[in-house]
mmCIF file of C-alpha atoms and ligand atoms in Angstrom:
data_model
loop_
_atom_site.group_PDB
_atom_site.id
_atom_site.type_symbol
_atom_site.label_atom_id
_atom_site.label_comp_id
_atom_site.label_asym_id
_atom_site.label_seq_id
_atom_site.Cartn_x
_atom_site.Cartn_y
_atom_site.Cartn_z
ATOM 1 C CA MET T 185 -14.015 -93.408 -67.568
ATOM 2 C CA SER T 186 -17.200 -93.992 -69.457
ATOM 3 C CA SER T 187 -19.897 -91.304 -69.496
ATOM 4 C CA LEU T 188 -22.688 -93.841 -69.149
ATOM 5 C CA LYS T 189 -25.263 -93.470 -66.382
ATOM 6 C CA ALA T 190 -24.552 -95.786 -63.445
ATOM 7 C CA GLN T 191 -25.188 -99.310 -64.674
ATOM 8 C CA PHE T 192 -27.080 -102.023 -62.824
ATOM 9 C CA ILE T 193 -25.365 -105.283 -63.769
ATOM 10 C CA THR T 194 -26.497 -108.724 -62.686
ATOM 11 C CA LEU T 195 -24.629 -112.024 -62.924
ATOM 12 C CA GLU T 196 -26.580 -115.229 -63.369
ATOM 13 C CA GLY T 197 -26.100 -118.932 -63.926
ATOM 14 C CA ILE T 198 -26.398 -122.228 -62.101
ATOM 15 C CA GLU T 199 -24.199 -123.222 -59.152
ATOM 16 C CA GLY T 200 -20.549 -123.422 -60.184
ATOM 17 C CA ALA T 201 -21.082 -121.510 -63.440
ATOM 18 C CA GLY T 202 -18.413 -119.029 -62.335
ATOM 19 C CA LYS T 203 -20.438 -115.967 -61.288
ATOM 20 C CA SER T 204 -18.298 -115.166 -58.241
ATOM 21 C CA THR T 205 -15.076 -115.878 -60.107
ATOM 22 C CA GLN T 206 -15.985 -113.646 -63.063
ATOM 23 C CA LYS T 207 -17.410 -110.947 -60.768
ATOM 24 C CA GLU T 208 -13.869 -110.401 -59.499
ATOM 25 C CA ALA T 209 -12.620 -109.931 -63.080
ATOM 26 C CA LEU T 210 -15.466 -107.536 -63.839
ATOM 27 C CA CYS T 211 -14.583 -105.486 -60.746
ATOM 28 C CA ARG T 212 -10.925 -105.332 -61.836
ATOM 29 C CA LEU T 213 -12.091 -103.963 -65.202
ATOM 30 C CA LEU T 214 -14.146 -101.270 -63.459
ATOM 31 C CA ASP T 215 -11.228 -100.454 -61.139
ATOM 32 C CA ALA T 216 -8.918 -100.041 -64.137
ATOM 33 C CA ASN T 217 -11.393 -97.590 -65.650
ATOM 34 C CA ARG T 218 -12.048 -95.759 -62.355
ATOM 35 C CA VAL T 219 -15.734 -96.577 -62.403
ATOM 36 C CA PRO T 220 -17.312 -96.304 -58.914
ATOM 37 C CA TYR T 221 -19.271 -99.429 -58.022
ATOM 38 C CA ILE T 222 -20.582 -101.599 -55.217
ATOM 39 C CA GLU T 223 -20.782 -105.370 -55.167
ATOM 40 C CA THR T 224 -23.799 -107.092 -53.733
ATOM 41 C CA ARG T 225 -25.752 -110.330 -53.977
ATOM 42 C CA GLU T 226 -29.171 -111.932 -53.798
ATOM 43 C CA PRO T 227 -30.897 -113.228 -51.915
ATOM 44 C CA GLY T 228 -29.439 -110.834 -49.362
ATOM 45 C CA GLY T 229 -27.273 -107.773 -49.779
ATOM 46 C CA THR T 230 -28.449 -105.913 -46.641
ATOM 47 C CA PRO T 231 -28.519 -107.151 -43.022
ATOM 48 C CA TYR T 232 -32.297 -107.647 -43.117
ATOM 49 C CA ALA T 233 -32.256 -109.348 -46.516
ATOM 50 C CA GLU T 234 -29.306 -111.520 -45.434
ATOM 51 C CA SER T 235 -31.508 -112.777 -42.568
ATOM 52 C CA ILE T 236 -34.086 -113.784 -45.171
ATOM 53 C CA ARG T 237 -31.287 -115.472 -47.169
ATOM 54 C CA GLU T 238 -30.452 -117.549 -44.137
ATOM 55 C CA LEU T 239 -34.099 -118.640 -43.887
ATOM 56 C CA LEU T 240 -34.141 -119.492 -47.591
ATOM 57 C CA LEU T 241 -30.933 -121.484 -47.823
ATOM 58 C CA SER T 242 -30.677 -123.295 -44.495
ATOM 59 C CA HIS T 243 -31.795 -126.896 -44.193
ATOM 60 C CA SER T 244 -34.872 -127.280 -42.017
ATOM 61 C CA ASP T 245 -37.404 -129.960 -41.125
ATOM 62 C CA ASP T 246 -39.995 -127.258 -41.747
ATOM 63 C CA ALA T 247 -38.778 -126.306 -45.228
ATOM 64 C CA PRO T 248 -40.602 -123.457 -47.010
ATOM 65 C CA SER T 249 -43.148 -124.336 -49.689
ATOM 66 C CA ALA T 250 -42.362 -123.163 -53.227
ATOM 67 C CA LYS T 251 -44.797 -120.264 -52.775
ATOM 68 C CA THR T 252 -43.199 -119.260 -49.460
ATOM 69 C CA GLU T 253 -39.792 -119.401 -51.120
ATOM 70 C CA LEU T 254 -40.994 -117.152 -53.957
ATOM 71 C CA LEU T 255 -42.458 -114.569 -51.578
ATOM 72 C CA LEU T 256 -39.353 -114.538 -49.401
ATOM 73 C CA MET T 257 -37.156 -113.985 -52.477
ATOM 74 C CA PHE T 258 -39.172 -110.912 -53.374
ATOM 75 C CA ALA T 259 -39.396 -109.731 -49.753
ATOM 76 C CA ALA T 260 -35.596 -109.765 -49.578
ATOM 77 C CA ARG T 261 -35.408 -108.083 -52.999
ATOM 78 C CA ALA T 262 -37.785 -105.274 -51.994
ATOM 79 C CA GLN T 263 -35.540 -104.420 -49.047
ATOM 80 C CA HIS T 264 -32.338 -104.749 -51.055
ATOM 81 C CA LEU T 265 -33.597 -102.525 -53.865
ATOM 82 C CA LYS T 266 -34.977 -99.805 -51.616
ATOM 83 C CA THR T 267 -32.113 -99.542 -49.171
ATOM 84 C CA LYS T 268 -29.072 -100.393 -51.278
ATOM 85 C CA ILE T 269 -29.417 -100.806 -55.042
ATOM 86 C CA LEU T 270 -31.561 -97.784 -55.933
ATOM 87 C CA PRO T 271 -29.731 -95.320 -53.625
ATOM 88 C CA ALA T 272 -26.387 -96.420 -55.115
ATOM 89 C CA LEU T 273 -27.575 -96.000 -58.707
ATOM 90 C CA GLU T 274 -29.073 -92.614 -57.877
ATOM 91 C CA ALA T 275 -25.717 -91.529 -56.436
ATOM 92 C CA GLY T 276 -23.984 -92.515 -59.696
ATOM 93 C CA THR T 277 -22.474 -95.731 -58.326
ATOM 94 C CA TRP T 278 -22.648 -98.831 -60.504
ATOM 95 C CA VAL T 279 -24.144 -101.928 -58.893
ATOM 96 C CA ILE T 280 -22.776 -105.411 -59.553
ATOM 97 C CA CYS T 281 -25.237 -107.934 -58.211
ATOM 98 C CA ASP T 282 -24.615 -111.684 -57.977
ATOM 99 C CA ARG T 283 -28.079 -113.029 -58.976
ATOM 100 C CA PHE T 284 -31.313 -111.031 -59.247
ATOM 101 C CA THR T 285 -34.837 -111.561 -60.605
ATOM 102 C CA ASP T 286 -33.745 -113.759 -63.515
ATOM 103 C CA ALA T 287 -32.702 -116.256 -60.846
ATOM 104 C CA THR T 288 -36.270 -116.214 -59.529
ATOM 105 C CA TYR T 289 -37.578 -116.997 -63.023
ATOM 106 C CA ALA T 290 -34.950 -119.730 -63.371
ATOM 107 C CA TYR T 291 -35.203 -121.368 -59.918
ATOM 108 C CA GLN T 292 -38.765 -120.761 -58.755
ATOM 109 C CA GLY T 293 -40.253 -120.607 -62.287
ATOM 110 C CA GLY T 294 -38.056 -123.181 -64.062
ATOM 111 C CA GLY T 295 -36.797 -125.329 -61.203
ATOM 112 C CA ARG T 296 -39.903 -125.298 -58.992
ATOM 113 C CA GLU T 297 -42.299 -124.891 -61.944
ATOM 114 C CA LEU T 298 -44.291 -122.047 -60.358
ATOM 115 C CA PRO T 299 -46.428 -120.030 -62.817
ATOM 116 C CA LEU T 300 -44.365 -117.341 -64.511
ATOM 117 C CA ASP T 301 -47.206 -114.843 -64.304
ATOM 118 C CA TRP T 302 -46.949 -114.944 -60.488
ATOM 119 C CA ILE T 303 -43.305 -113.962 -60.813
ATOM 120 C CA GLU T 304 -44.146 -111.215 -63.314
ATOM 121 C CA THR T 305 -46.747 -109.806 -60.917
ATOM 122 C CA LEU T 306 -44.296 -109.732 -58.013
ATOM 123 C CA GLU T 307 -41.564 -108.296 -60.231
ATOM 124 C CA THR T 308 -43.818 -105.363 -61.116
ATOM 125 C CA LEU T 309 -44.939 -104.933 -57.502
ATOM 126 C CA VAL T 310 -41.398 -104.857 -56.125
ATOM 127 C CA GLN T 311 -39.446 -103.290 -58.969
ATOM 128 C CA GLY T 312 -41.930 -101.169 -60.898
ATOM 129 C CA ALA T 313 -40.196 -100.667 -64.235
ATOM 130 C CA LYS T 314 -36.684 -101.170 -62.804
ATOM 131 C CA ARG T 315 -34.673 -103.858 -64.614
ATOM 132 C CA PRO T 316 -30.932 -104.501 -64.825
ATOM 133 C CA ASP T 317 -29.148 -102.579 -67.572
ATOM 134 C CA LEU T 318 -27.105 -105.668 -68.358
ATOM 135 C CA THR T 319 -27.350 -109.272 -67.272
ATOM 136 C CA LEU T 320 -24.533 -111.742 -67.894
ATOM 137 C CA ILE T 321 -25.664 -115.347 -67.846
ATOM 138 C CA PHE T 322 -22.816 -117.830 -67.434
ATOM 139 C CA ASP T 323 -23.956 -120.999 -69.140
ATOM 140 C CA VAL T 324 -22.491 -124.403 -68.286
ATOM 141 C CA PRO T 325 -23.729 -127.971 -68.536
ATOM 142 C CA VAL T 326 -25.343 -128.909 -65.237
ATOM 143 C CA ALA T 327 -22.906 -131.710 -64.402
ATOM 144 C CA LEU T 328 -19.930 -129.415 -64.955
ATOM 145 C CA GLY T 329 -21.336 -126.588 -62.818
ATOM 146 C CA LEU T 330 -22.414 -128.825 -59.968
ATOM 147 C CA GLY T 331 -19.092 -130.643 -60.108
ATOM 148 C CA ARG T 332 -17.235 -127.337 -59.668
ATOM 149 C CA ALA T 333 -19.569 -126.163 -56.895
ATOM 150 C CA GLY T 334 -19.482 -129.509 -55.093
ATOM 151 C CA ARG T 335 -15.747 -129.246 -54.563
ATOM 152 C CA ARG T 336 -16.418 -126.190 -52.399
ATOM 153 C CA GLY T 337 -18.088 -127.947 -49.442
ATOM 154 C CA ALA T 338 -21.513 -128.617 -47.918
ATOM 155 C CA LEU T 339 -24.533 -127.948 -50.138
ATOM 156 C CA ASP T 340 -27.245 -125.486 -49.072
ATOM 157 C CA ARG T 341 -30.978 -126.304 -49.318
ATOM 158 C CA ILE T 342 -31.387 -125.228 -52.959
ATOM 159 C CA GLU T 343 -28.028 -126.649 -54.076
ATOM 160 C CA SER T 344 -29.264 -130.013 -52.807
ATOM 161 C CA GLU T 345 -31.936 -130.320 -55.523
ATOM 162 C CA ASP T 346 -31.670 -133.082 -58.153
ATOM 163 C CA LEU T 347 -30.191 -132.858 -61.658
ATOM 164 C CA ALA T 348 -33.587 -132.472 -63.348
ATOM 165 C CA PHE T 349 -34.223 -129.352 -61.252
ATOM 166 C CA PHE T 350 -30.972 -127.747 -62.431
ATOM 167 C CA GLU T 351 -31.665 -128.755 -66.051
ATOM 168 C CA ARG T 352 -34.937 -126.791 -65.812
ATOM 169 C CA VAL T 353 -33.088 -123.861 -64.225
ATOM 170 C CA ARG T 354 -30.503 -123.830 -67.021
ATOM 171 C CA ALA T 355 -33.194 -124.111 -69.706
ATOM 172 C CA MET T 356 -35.055 -121.124 -68.237
ATOM 173 C CA TYR T 357 -31.865 -119.032 -68.238
ATOM 174 C CA GLN T 358 -31.378 -119.957 -71.907
ATOM 175 C CA GLN T 359 -34.968 -118.930 -72.700
ATOM 176 C CA ILE T 360 -34.485 -115.575 -70.955
ATOM 177 C CA ALA T 361 -31.291 -114.959 -72.940
ATOM 178 C CA SER T 362 -32.959 -115.672 -76.258
ATOM 179 C CA ARG T 363 -36.040 -113.613 -75.402
ATOM 180 C CA GLU T 364 -34.230 -110.543 -74.052
ATOM 181 C CA ALA T 365 -31.224 -110.167 -76.283
ATOM 182 C CA ASP T 366 -30.835 -106.425 -75.636
ATOM 183 C CA ARG T 367 -30.480 -106.747 -71.874
ATOM 184 C CA VAL T 368 -29.026 -110.233 -71.529
ATOM 185 C CA VAL T 369 -25.750 -111.675 -72.791
ATOM 186 C CA MET T 370 -25.139 -115.382 -72.398
ATOM 187 C CA LEU T 371 -21.510 -116.472 -72.173
ATOM 188 C CA ASP T 372 -20.270 -120.014 -72.630
ATOM 189 C CA ALA T 373 -18.684 -120.618 -69.217
ATOM 190 C CA SER T 374 -17.565 -124.190 -69.800
ATOM 191 C CA SER T 375 -13.998 -123.337 -70.826
ATOM 192 C CA ASP T 376 -11.175 -122.351 -68.454
ATOM 193 C CA VAL T 377 -11.456 -119.284 -66.206
ATOM 194 C CA GLU T 378 -9.099 -117.132 -68.308
ATOM 195 C CA SER T 379 -10.995 -117.776 -71.571
ATOM 196 C CA VAL T 380 -14.342 -116.916 -70.005
ATOM 197 C CA THR T 381 -12.825 -113.757 -68.490
ATOM 198 C CA GLU T 382 -11.354 -112.751 -71.841
ATOM 199 C CA SER T 383 -14.702 -113.083 -73.664
ATOM 200 C CA MET T 384 -16.446 -111.123 -70.914
ATOM 201 C CA ILE T 385 -13.869 -108.313 -70.823
ATOM 202 C CA SER T 386 -13.820 -107.870 -74.622
ATOM 203 C CA LEU T 387 -17.570 -107.718 -74.724
ATOM 204 C CA LEU T 388 -17.829 -105.193 -71.883
ATOM 205 C CA MET T 389 -15.066 -102.927 -73.160
ATOM 206 C CA THR T 390 -16.894 -102.626 -76.461
ATOM 207 C CA ARG T 391 -20.336 -102.268 -74.919
ATOM 208 C CA TRP T 392 -19.299 -99.515 -72.513
ATOM 209 C CA ASN T 393 -16.579 -97.986 -74.658
ATOM 210 C CA LEU T 394 -13.931 -98.511 -71.942
ATOM 211 C CA SER T 395 -10.296 -97.830 -72.758
ATOM 212 C CA CYS T 396 -8.302 -99.573 -69.974
ATOM 213 C CA ARG T 397 -7.825 -103.325 -69.631
ATOM 214 C CA PRO T 398 -7.302 -104.672 -66.113
ATOM 215 C CA GLY T 399 -3.551 -104.837 -65.387
HETATM 216 N N1 ATP A 631 -14.183 -121.558 -66.002
HETATM 217 C C1 ATP A 631 -13.865 -122.303 -64.932
HETATM 218 N N2 ATP A 631 -13.142 -123.430 -65.072
HETATM 219 C C2 ATP A 631 -12.838 -124.198 -64.007
HETATM 220 N N3 ATP A 631 -13.177 -123.905 -62.726
HETATM 221 C C3 ATP A 631 -13.894 -122.784 -62.524
HETATM 222 C C4 ATP A 631 -14.279 -121.935 -63.606
HETATM 223 N N4 ATP A 631 -15.000 -120.896 -63.101
HETATM 224 C C5 ATP A 631 -15.057 -121.093 -61.771
HETATM 225 N N5 ATP A 631 -14.385 -122.220 -61.418
HETATM 226 C C6 ATP A 631 -14.226 -122.793 -60.077
HETATM 227 O O1 ATP A 631 -15.468 -123.443 -59.788
HETATM 228 C C7 ATP A 631 -15.880 -123.172 -58.457
HETATM 229 C C8 ATP A 631 -17.215 -122.446 -58.487
HETATM 230 O O2 ATP A 631 -17.034 -121.170 -59.115
HETATM 231 P P1 ATP A 631 -17.818 -119.886 -58.580
HETATM 232 O O3 ATP A 631 -17.838 -119.884 -57.103
HETATM 233 O O4 ATP A 631 -17.275 -118.712 -59.292
HETATM 234 O O5 ATP A 631 -19.280 -120.244 -59.143
HETATM 235 P P2 ATP A 631 -20.642 -119.515 -58.828
HETATM 236 O O6 ATP A 631 -21.360 -119.420 -60.133
HETATM 237 O O7 ATP A 631 -20.398 -118.257 -58.089
HETATM 238 O O8 ATP A 631 -21.374 -120.593 -57.912
HETATM 239 P P3 ATP A 631 -22.499 -120.354 -56.785
HETATM 240 O O9 ATP A 631 -23.789 -120.112 -57.502
HETATM 241 O O10 ATP A 631 -22.565 -121.655 -56.078
HETATM 242 O O11 ATP A 631 -22.059 -119.196 -55.924
HETATM 243 C C9 ATP A 631 -14.778 -122.347 -57.814
HETATM 244 O O12 ATP A 631 -13.932 -123.223 -57.122
HETATM 245 C C10 ATP A 631 -14.057 -121.730 -59.000
HETATM 246 O O13 ATP A 631 -12.697 -121.503 -58.735
HETATM 247 MG MG1 MG A 632 -20.998 -117.582 -56.226
#
């Protein structure tokens, strides 16, 4: 197993990009290399934060304003970080998180067009200097991602936004990837599952100097 400190890894991308699918492949790679890890997600990840997730994603006649949505995202994140993510990392356990603060930049900053400096302020308040060690952004054309996600069933409140919203979300993810090349890797997720997995596994084995491929 690698001698790296416990890594905080986040998976990002629009609906249907393949985050959950590729998370399974990433976990198989860690299993093969006997790396201890937990899987978690945002918004949510703890019972309290999952209650906030429910508030955020459920349809309601009294839907939250964009500002309310932003604050709830960070409220859930504060709880998740303090009670789950940071204790795991401190204990030497890697953390694989399906969405994190880049999603707030993409959805509330890009999609909802809230000022990015509000997000930066809340990021500092909630996280201090803590940032993921590695973020994988799965990039797909909006129509392809939504088409994949739509086959799965009823859409939640955010998934029900229009195409222009998701184009802004995707564009913000692309901006983050180009601005933060050390932390963020963007993968073309438009090909078949196996090809995306293969590119991800090769990249991670090199980056972390792992020796075992998943069986
Ligand atoms: N590369 C791919 N090619 C074709 N289908 C895919 C690919 N990746 C994932 N899928 C399928 O698309 C659907 C959505 O994938 P997945 O749930 O992994 O996306 P996601 O990014 O986690 O979406 P969400 O943000 O909505 O949770 C699933 O049915 C999955 O099997
Ligand atoms: Mg998913």
